[in-house]
Short mmCIF file of N, CA and C in Angstrom, two decimals:
data_model
loop_
_atom_site.label_atom_id
_atom_site.label_comp_id
_atom_site.label_asym_id
_atom_site.label_seq_id
_atom_site.Cartn_x
_atom_site.Cartn_y
_atom_site.Cartn_z
N MET P 1006 73.10 -10.39 -103.09
CA MET P 1006 74.10 -10.75 -104.08
C MET P 1006 74.20 -12.27 -104.16
N GLN P 1007 74.38 -12.79 -105.35
CA GLN P 1007 74.55 -14.22 -105.52
C GLN P 1007 75.92 -14.65 -105.01
N HIS P 1008 76.01 -15.83 -104.50
CA HIS P 1008 77.25 -16.37 -103.99
C HIS P 1008 77.66 -17.55 -104.86
N PRO P 1009 78.39 -17.30 -105.95
CA PRO P 1009 78.74 -18.40 -106.84
C PRO P 1009 79.64 -19.43 -106.18
N ASP P 1010 80.43 -19.01 -105.22
CA ASP P 1010 81.31 -19.92 -104.51
C ASP P 1010 80.83 -20.02 -103.07
N PRO P 1011 80.14 -21.12 -102.69
CA PRO P 1011 79.60 -21.21 -101.34
C PRO P 1011 80.65 -21.08 -100.26
N SER P 1012 81.90 -21.40 -100.55
CA SER P 1012 82.95 -21.30 -99.54
C SER P 1012 83.29 -19.85 -99.24
N ALA P 1013 82.75 -18.90 -100.02
CA ALA P 1013 83.02 -17.49 -99.78
C ALA P 1013 82.22 -16.93 -98.60
N CYS P 1014 81.28 -17.68 -98.08
CA CYS P 1014 80.48 -17.22 -96.94
C CYS P 1014 81.39 -16.99 -95.74
N ASP P 1015 81.23 -15.80 -95.13
CA ASP P 1015 82.10 -15.48 -94.00
C ASP P 1015 81.33 -15.23 -92.71
N ALA P 1016 80.00 -15.38 -92.75
CA ALA P 1016 79.20 -15.08 -91.56
C ALA P 1016 77.94 -15.95 -91.53
N MET P 1017 77.39 -16.08 -90.33
CA MET P 1017 76.14 -16.82 -90.13
C MET P 1017 75.18 -15.91 -89.37
N LEU P 1018 74.03 -15.63 -89.98
CA LEU P 1018 72.97 -14.90 -89.31
C LEU P 1018 72.04 -15.91 -88.67
N THR P 1019 71.77 -15.74 -87.39
CA THR P 1019 70.80 -16.56 -86.69
C THR P 1019 69.65 -15.65 -86.27
N LEU P 1020 68.45 -16.03 -86.67
CA LEU P 1020 67.24 -15.34 -86.24
C LEU P 1020 66.53 -16.24 -85.23
N ALA P 1021 66.18 -15.71 -84.08
CA ALA P 1021 65.41 -16.45 -83.08
C ALA P 1021 64.06 -15.76 -82.98
N LEU P 1022 62.99 -16.51 -83.28
CA LEU P 1022 61.68 -15.89 -83.39
C LEU P 1022 60.59 -16.78 -82.83
N PRO P 1023 59.46 -16.18 -82.46
CA PRO P 1023 58.33 -16.99 -82.02
C PRO P 1023 57.87 -17.89 -83.16
N ALA P 1024 57.45 -19.10 -82.82
CA ALA P 1024 57.00 -20.04 -83.85
C ALA P 1024 55.87 -19.44 -84.69
N ALA P 1025 55.05 -18.58 -84.10
CA ALA P 1025 53.93 -17.99 -84.82
C ALA P 1025 54.37 -17.08 -85.96
N LEU P 1026 55.61 -16.60 -85.94
CA LEU P 1026 56.11 -15.71 -87.00
C LEU P 1026 56.90 -16.46 -88.07
N GLU P 1027 57.01 -17.77 -87.96
CA GLU P 1027 57.83 -18.54 -88.90
C GLU P 1027 57.45 -18.28 -90.35
N GLU P 1028 56.18 -18.39 -90.69
CA GLU P 1028 55.77 -18.25 -92.10
C GLU P 1028 56.05 -16.85 -92.63
N ASP P 1029 55.84 -15.81 -91.81
CA ASP P 1029 56.13 -14.44 -92.25
C ASP P 1029 57.61 -14.28 -92.58
N ILE P 1030 58.47 -14.81 -91.71
CA ILE P 1030 59.92 -14.71 -91.93
C ILE P 1030 60.34 -15.51 -93.16
N LEU P 1031 59.87 -16.74 -93.26
CA LEU P 1031 60.26 -17.59 -94.39
C LEU P 1031 59.77 -17.01 -95.71
N ASP P 1032 58.57 -16.48 -95.73
CA ASP P 1032 58.07 -15.83 -96.95
C ASP P 1032 58.97 -14.68 -97.35
N PHE P 1033 59.37 -13.86 -96.39
CA PHE P 1033 60.26 -12.74 -96.67
C PHE P 1033 61.59 -13.23 -97.24
N LEU P 1034 62.16 -14.24 -96.60
CA LEU P 1034 63.46 -14.76 -97.05
C LEU P 1034 63.37 -15.34 -98.46
N LEU P 1035 62.29 -16.05 -98.75
CA LEU P 1035 62.13 -16.65 -100.08
C LEU P 1035 61.95 -15.59 -101.16
N LEU P 1036 61.47 -14.42 -100.79
CA LEU P 1036 61.31 -13.32 -101.75
C LEU P 1036 62.61 -12.56 -101.99
N HIS P 1037 63.66 -12.87 -101.21
CA HIS P 1037 64.94 -12.16 -101.31
C HIS P 1037 66.10 -13.14 -101.49
N PRO P 1038 66.11 -13.88 -102.60
CA PRO P 1038 67.16 -14.88 -102.80
C PRO P 1038 68.56 -14.29 -102.95
N SER P 1039 68.67 -13.02 -103.26
CA SER P 1039 70.00 -12.43 -103.38
C SER P 1039 70.69 -12.33 -102.03
N TRP P 1040 69.91 -12.30 -100.94
CA TRP P 1040 70.48 -12.28 -99.60
C TRP P 1040 70.51 -13.66 -98.97
N THR P 1041 69.67 -14.56 -99.45
CA THR P 1041 69.54 -15.87 -98.81
C THR P 1041 69.58 -16.97 -99.87
N ALA P 1042 70.76 -17.42 -100.19
CA ALA P 1042 70.89 -18.51 -101.16
C ALA P 1042 70.27 -19.79 -100.60
N GLY P 1043 70.17 -19.90 -99.31
CA GLY P 1043 69.57 -21.05 -98.64
C GLY P 1043 69.61 -20.81 -97.15
N PHE P 1044 68.81 -21.55 -96.42
CA PHE P 1044 68.80 -21.39 -94.98
C PHE P 1044 68.22 -22.65 -94.34
N SER P 1045 68.42 -22.76 -93.04
CA SER P 1045 67.89 -23.89 -92.27
C SER P 1045 66.99 -23.36 -91.17
N VAL P 1046 65.97 -24.15 -90.83
CA VAL P 1046 65.04 -23.79 -89.76
C VAL P 1046 65.07 -24.90 -88.71
N ILE P 1047 65.23 -24.51 -87.46
CA ILE P 1047 65.36 -25.46 -86.37
C ILE P 1047 64.34 -25.13 -85.28
N GLU P 1048 63.70 -26.17 -84.74
CA GLU P 1048 62.80 -26.00 -83.58
C GLU P 1048 63.65 -25.62 -82.37
N ALA P 1049 63.12 -24.71 -81.55
CA ALA P 1049 63.86 -24.29 -80.35
C ALA P 1049 62.86 -23.90 -79.26
N GLN P 1050 63.40 -23.62 -78.08
CA GLN P 1050 62.60 -23.13 -76.97
C GLN P 1050 63.33 -21.93 -76.38
N GLY P 1051 62.59 -20.91 -76.02
CA GLY P 1051 63.18 -19.70 -75.47
C GLY P 1051 62.80 -19.53 -74.01
N MET P 1052 63.78 -19.09 -73.22
CA MET P 1052 63.58 -18.85 -71.79
C MET P 1052 64.36 -17.60 -71.41
N GLY P 1053 63.98 -17.03 -70.29
CA GLY P 1053 64.77 -15.93 -69.77
C GLY P 1053 64.09 -14.58 -69.89
N PRO P 1054 64.82 -13.53 -69.48
CA PRO P 1054 64.26 -12.18 -69.52
C PRO P 1054 63.86 -11.80 -70.95
N GLY P 1055 62.70 -11.23 -71.08
CA GLY P 1055 62.24 -10.80 -72.39
C GLY P 1055 61.53 -11.87 -73.20
N ALA P 1056 61.55 -13.10 -72.74
CA ALA P 1056 60.88 -14.18 -73.47
C ALA P 1056 59.37 -14.06 -73.28
N ALA P 1057 58.64 -14.28 -74.37
CA ALA P 1057 57.18 -14.23 -74.32
C ALA P 1057 56.63 -15.65 -74.26
N TYR P 1058 55.59 -15.83 -73.48
CA TYR P 1058 54.93 -17.13 -73.34
C TYR P 1058 53.46 -16.96 -73.67
N PRO P 1059 53.12 -16.98 -74.96
CA PRO P 1059 51.74 -16.67 -75.36
C PRO P 1059 50.69 -17.70 -74.95
N SER P 1060 51.03 -18.95 -74.84
CA SER P 1060 50.02 -19.96 -74.50
C SER P 1060 50.12 -20.32 -73.01
N THR P 1061 49.04 -20.89 -72.51
CA THR P 1061 49.01 -21.34 -71.11
C THR P 1061 50.07 -22.40 -70.87
N LEU P 1062 50.20 -23.35 -71.81
CA LEU P 1062 51.20 -24.40 -71.66
C LEU P 1062 52.61 -23.81 -71.55
N GLU P 1063 52.92 -22.82 -72.39
CA GLU P 1063 54.24 -22.18 -72.34
C GLU P 1063 54.45 -21.46 -71.01
N GLN P 1064 53.40 -20.84 -70.50
CA GLN P 1064 53.50 -20.14 -69.21
C GLN P 1064 53.77 -21.13 -68.08
N VAL P 1065 53.10 -22.28 -68.12
CA VAL P 1065 53.29 -23.29 -67.08
C VAL P 1065 54.70 -23.88 -67.17
N ARG P 1066 55.14 -24.18 -68.39
CA ARG P 1066 56.47 -24.77 -68.58
C ARG P 1066 57.60 -23.77 -68.38
N GLY P 1067 57.31 -22.49 -68.54
CA GLY P 1067 58.34 -21.47 -68.37
C GLY P 1067 59.28 -21.35 -69.56
N ARG P 1068 58.80 -21.74 -70.72
CA ARG P 1068 59.59 -21.60 -71.94
C ARG P 1068 58.63 -21.51 -73.13
N GLY P 1069 59.05 -20.74 -74.13
CA GLY P 1069 58.19 -20.52 -75.29
C GLY P 1069 58.70 -21.23 -76.52
N ARG P 1070 57.76 -21.63 -77.41
CA ARG P 1070 58.12 -22.25 -78.68
C ARG P 1070 58.76 -21.21 -79.57
N ARG P 1071 59.94 -21.53 -80.09
CA ARG P 1071 60.70 -20.62 -80.94
C ARG P 1071 61.18 -21.38 -82.16
N LYS P 1072 61.64 -20.64 -83.14
CA LYS P 1072 62.31 -21.19 -84.31
C LYS P 1072 63.64 -20.45 -84.44
N LEU P 1073 64.65 -21.18 -84.86
CA LEU P 1073 65.93 -20.58 -85.21
C LEU P 1073 66.08 -20.72 -86.72
N VAL P 1074 66.37 -19.61 -87.39
CA VAL P 1074 66.63 -19.62 -88.82
C VAL P 1074 68.11 -19.29 -89.00
N LEU P 1075 68.85 -20.20 -89.63
CA LEU P 1075 70.30 -20.05 -89.83
C LEU P 1075 70.56 -19.74 -91.30
N ILE P 1076 71.28 -18.64 -91.55
CA ILE P 1076 71.56 -18.20 -92.90
C ILE P 1076 73.05 -17.92 -93.03
N ALA P 1077 73.75 -18.72 -93.84
CA ALA P 1077 75.16 -18.47 -94.11
C ALA P 1077 75.26 -17.49 -95.27
N GLY P 1078 76.18 -16.56 -95.18
CA GLY P 1078 76.32 -15.57 -96.25
C GLY P 1078 77.51 -14.66 -96.04
N ILE P 1079 77.47 -13.56 -96.75
CA ILE P 1079 78.50 -12.52 -96.64
C ILE P 1079 78.04 -11.53 -95.57
N ASP P 1080 78.91 -11.19 -94.65
CA ASP P 1080 78.57 -10.33 -93.52
C ASP P 1080 77.81 -9.07 -93.96
N ALA P 1081 78.31 -8.35 -94.94
CA ALA P 1081 77.67 -7.11 -95.38
C ALA P 1081 76.26 -7.37 -95.90
N ASP P 1082 76.07 -8.45 -96.64
CA ASP P 1082 74.74 -8.78 -97.16
C ASP P 1082 73.79 -9.15 -96.02
N LEU P 1083 74.29 -9.89 -95.04
CA LEU P 1083 73.45 -10.29 -93.91
C LEU P 1083 73.02 -9.08 -93.09
N ARG P 1084 73.88 -8.08 -92.98
CA ARG P 1084 73.51 -6.85 -92.26
C ARG P 1084 72.42 -6.10 -93.02
N LEU P 1085 72.50 -6.10 -94.35
CA LEU P 1085 71.43 -5.49 -95.16
C LEU P 1085 70.12 -6.24 -94.96
N LEU P 1086 70.21 -7.55 -94.90
CA LEU P 1086 69.03 -8.38 -94.69
C LEU P 1086 68.38 -8.07 -93.34
N VAL P 1087 69.18 -7.94 -92.30
CA VAL P 1087 68.66 -7.60 -90.97
C VAL P 1087 67.94 -6.25 -91.02
N GLY P 1088 68.52 -5.28 -91.70
CA GLY P 1088 67.88 -3.97 -91.82
C GLY P 1088 66.55 -4.05 -92.54
N ALA P 1089 66.50 -4.83 -93.62
CA ALA P 1089 65.26 -4.98 -94.38
C ALA P 1089 64.21 -5.71 -93.56
N LEU P 1090 64.63 -6.74 -92.82
CA LEU P 1090 63.69 -7.46 -91.95
C LEU P 1090 63.14 -6.55 -90.85
N ALA P 1091 64.00 -5.74 -90.27
CA ALA P 1091 63.57 -4.84 -89.20
C ALA P 1091 62.58 -3.81 -89.73
N ALA P 1092 62.76 -3.37 -90.97
CA ALA P 1092 61.83 -2.42 -91.56
C ALA P 1092 60.49 -3.08 -91.88
N ARG P 1093 60.53 -4.35 -92.31
CA ARG P 1093 59.31 -5.07 -92.71
C ARG P 1093 58.57 -5.67 -91.52
N LEU P 1094 59.32 -6.20 -90.53
CA LEU P 1094 58.72 -6.86 -89.37
C LEU P 1094 59.36 -6.33 -88.09
N PRO P 1095 59.07 -5.10 -87.70
CA PRO P 1095 59.69 -4.54 -86.49
C PRO P 1095 59.08 -5.15 -85.22
N LYS P 1096 59.55 -6.33 -84.86
CA LYS P 1096 59.02 -7.07 -83.72
C LYS P 1096 60.11 -7.21 -82.66
N PRO P 1097 59.85 -6.78 -81.43
CA PRO P 1097 60.88 -6.90 -80.39
C PRO P 1097 61.15 -8.34 -79.97
N ASP P 1098 60.26 -9.28 -80.32
CA ASP P 1098 60.49 -10.67 -79.93
C ASP P 1098 61.24 -11.48 -80.99
N ILE P 1099 61.76 -10.79 -82.02
CA ILE P 1099 62.67 -11.43 -82.98
C ILE P 1099 64.08 -10.97 -82.62
N ALA P 1100 64.90 -11.91 -82.20
CA ALA P 1100 66.30 -11.60 -81.87
C ALA P 1100 67.19 -12.11 -82.99
N TYR P 1101 68.37 -11.52 -83.13
CA TYR P 1101 69.31 -11.98 -84.15
C TYR P 1101 70.73 -11.80 -83.65
N TRP P 1102 71.63 -12.57 -84.25
CA TRP P 1102 73.06 -12.37 -84.06
C TRP P 1102 73.77 -12.85 -85.31
N ILE P 1103 74.90 -12.23 -85.56
CA ILE P 1103 75.74 -12.59 -86.70
C ILE P 1103 77.07 -13.08 -86.15
N SER P 1104 77.46 -14.28 -86.56
CA SER P 1104 78.70 -14.91 -86.09
C SER P 1104 79.62 -15.15 -87.27
N PRO P 1105 80.93 -15.16 -87.02
CA PRO P 1105 81.85 -15.49 -88.11
C PRO P 1105 81.76 -16.96 -88.49
N VAL P 1106 81.96 -17.23 -89.77
CA VAL P 1106 82.05 -18.60 -90.28
C VAL P 1106 83.51 -18.80 -90.70
N LEU P 1107 84.20 -19.71 -90.03
CA LEU P 1107 85.60 -19.94 -90.31
C LEU P 1107 85.83 -20.86 -91.49
N CYS P 1108 84.89 -21.76 -91.73
CA CYS P 1108 85.02 -22.71 -92.82
C CYS P 1108 83.62 -23.11 -93.27
N HIS P 1109 83.43 -23.25 -94.57
CA HIS P 1109 82.09 -23.55 -95.09
C HIS P 1109 82.24 -24.31 -96.40
N GLY P 1110 81.48 -25.33 -96.59
CA GLY P 1110 81.53 -26.08 -97.85
C GLY P 1110 80.64 -27.30 -97.81
N ARG P 1111 80.81 -28.16 -98.78
CA ARG P 1111 80.06 -29.42 -98.90
C ARG P 1111 81.03 -30.59 -98.81
N LEU P 1112 80.54 -31.71 -98.37
CA LEU P 1112 81.41 -32.88 -98.21
C LEU P 1112 81.64 -33.63 -99.51
N ALA P 1113 80.88 -33.32 -100.53
CA ALA P 1113 81.09 -33.99 -101.81
C ALA P 1113 81.10 -32.99 -102.94
#
């Protein structure tokens, strides 16, 4: 759904994924503008139980290259997006969480 009033966003979806899956995820998001009016991508590193370390360097360092994709939107729409992503890319190494957004807008 389109969000004519950006301040109407009430939730933030965060996707944490291996860097190797970045293009697949971004392509999917760009094909679904009704769920993603915009998003941000941040470099990250993942550690801990369940983390994958595909390269030798990551295994030595004990942390894997990850990307965080942040999407502000309407909670119900973001849940639909998660379901569609899970159907299209059922990967156990893609984690997500949805958090409330208390305030959202632009400075100008």
